[in-house]
Coordinates of C-alpha atoms in Angstrom, one line a residue:
M9 CA -0.2 75.6 -95.5
S10 CA -2.6 72.9 -94.3
A11 CA -3.7 72.7 -90.7
S12 CA -1.9 69.3 -90.2
T13 CA 1.3 70.7 -91.7
S14 CA 1.0 73.8 -89.5
A15 CA 0.4 71.7 -86.4
S16 CA 3.4 69.4 -87.2
V17 CA 5.6 72.4 -87.7
R18 CA 4.4 73.9 -84.4
G19 CA 4.9 70.5 -82.6
A20 CA 8.4 70.1 -84.0
A21 CA 9.3 73.7 -83.1
F22 CA 8.1 73.2 -79.5
W23 CA 10.1 70.0 -79.0
I24 CA 13.2 71.3 -80.6
C25 CA 13.1 74.4 -78.4
Y26 CA 12.4 72.2 -75.4
A27 CA 15.3 69.9 -76.2
V28 CA 17.8 72.8 -76.6
T29 CA 16.5 74.5 -73.5
V30 CA 16.8 71.3 -71.5
I31 CA 20.4 70.8 -72.7
S32 CA 21.3 74.3 -71.8
A33 CA 19.8 74.0 -68.3
V34 CA 21.4 70.6 -67.7
V35 CA 24.8 71.9 -68.8
S36 CA 24.4 74.9 -66.6
I37 CA 23.6 72.8 -63.5
A38 CA 26.4 70.4 -64.2
F39 CA 28.9 73.2 -64.2
A40 CA 27.4 74.7 -61.1
I41 CA 27.5 71.3 -59.2
A42 CA 31.1 70.8 -60.3
A43 CA 32.0 74.3 -58.9
V44 CA 30.3 73.4 -55.6
V45 CA 32.1 70.0 -55.4
D46 CA 35.4 71.6 -56.2
G47 CA 35.0 74.4 -53.6
G48 CA 33.1 72.5 -50.9
V49 CA 30.2 74.0 -49.0
A50 CA 32.0 76.9 -47.4
A51 CA 31.4 80.6 -47.0
D52 CA 34.1 81.4 -49.6
N53 CA 32.3 79.2 -52.1
A54 CA 29.1 81.3 -51.9
D55 CA 29.1 82.2 -55.6
A56 CA 29.1 78.5 -56.7
L57 CA 26.2 77.8 -54.2
Y58 CA 24.2 80.7 -55.7
A59 CA 24.9 79.5 -59.2
A60 CA 23.7 76.0 -58.2
S61 CA 20.5 77.3 -56.7
R62 CA 19.7 79.3 -59.8
S63 CA 20.5 76.4 -62.0
T64 CA 18.4 74.0 -60.0
A65 CA 15.4 76.2 -60.2
L66 CA 15.8 76.6 -64.0
V67 CA 16.2 72.8 -64.5
V68 CA 13.1 72.0 -62.5
L69 CA 11.0 74.6 -64.4
V70 CA 12.3 73.4 -67.8
L71 CA 11.6 69.7 -66.9
V72 CA 8.0 70.5 -66.0
A73 CA 7.3 72.8 -69.0
P74 CA 6.0 70.0 -71.3
L75 CA 3.3 69.2 -68.8
F76 CA 1.6 72.5 -69.6
R77 CA 2.4 72.6 -73.3
S78 CA 2.6 76.4 -73.1
D79 CA 4.6 78.0 -75.8
A80 CA 4.8 81.3 -73.8
A81 CA 6.2 79.5 -70.7
L82 CA 8.8 77.6 -72.8
L83 CA 9.8 80.8 -74.6
A84 CA 10.2 82.6 -71.2
L85 CA 12.5 79.7 -70.0
A86 CA 14.4 79.8 -73.3
V87 CA 15.0 83.6 -72.8
A88 CA 16.2 82.9 -69.3
M89 CA 18.6 80.3 -70.5
T90 CA 19.8 82.5 -73.3
I91 CA 20.6 85.2 -70.7
V92 CA 22.3 82.7 -68.4
Q93 CA 24.4 81.2 -71.2
G94 CA 25.2 84.6 -72.7
I95 CA 26.5 85.9 -69.3
D96 CA 28.4 82.7 -68.8
A97 CA 30.1 83.1 -72.2
F98 CA 31.0 86.7 -71.3
V99 CA 32.5 85.6 -68.0
G100 CA 34.5 82.9 -69.8
A101 CA 35.8 85.4 -72.3
V102 CA 36.8 87.8 -69.5
Q103 CA 38.7 85.0 -67.8
G104 CA 40.4 84.2 -71.1
D105 CA 39.1 80.6 -71.1
L106 CA 38.1 79.7 -74.6
G107 CA 36.2 76.6 -73.5
K108 CA 34.2 78.5 -70.9
A109 CA 33.4 81.1 -73.5
L110 CA 32.7 79.1 -76.6
G111 CA 30.5 76.4 -75.0
P112 CA 28.0 78.8 -73.5
A113 CA 28.1 81.0 -76.6
V114 CA 27.1 78.0 -78.8
L115 CA 24.3 77.1 -76.4
C116 CA 23.1 80.7 -76.3
L117 CA 22.9 80.9 -80.1
A118 CA 21.3 77.5 -80.3
T119 CA 18.6 78.6 -77.8
I120 CA 18.0 81.8 -79.7
I121 CA 17.5 79.9 -82.9
A122 CA 15.2 77.3 -81.4
A123 CA 13.1 79.9 -79.6
T124 CA 12.8 82.0 -82.8
F125 CA 11.7 78.9 -84.6
L126 CA 9.0 78.3 -82.0
A127 CA 7.9 81.9 -82.0
R128 CA 7.7 82.0 -85.8
S129 CA 5.7 78.8 -85.8
D130 CA 3.0 80.5 -83.7
R131 CA 2.8 83.3 -86.3
I132 CA 2.5 80.8 -89.1
R133 CA -0.2 79.0 -87.2
S134 CA -2.2 82.1 -86.4
A135 CA -1.9 83.3 -90.1
D136 CA -3.8 80.2 -91.2

């Protein structure tokens, strides 16, 4: 594989992983904000507030990731979003809500695939 082809594969892998991770983080914060709005800012809505704070931190980190062009940082964020979406899918399944289980499960799998593509592109690049 030529150097330019390797670089373009790596670039595509980075931006695909970034896009999927951003979508995952934005969906996560959107649902967290919806839960806060539905429950209001009250002591009995603490779980939604904690979810919103977690999601806000992840969105901020994901949005600044391209500034550093660090594959390792993006992979770490992708792993974090995979865990978040995987747990959200589990919670949705336990609640018996197909929509709350299927959506996060799809995002979880998409993030795993995109992160694997990025990680493998690094191996291909280092083999050249």
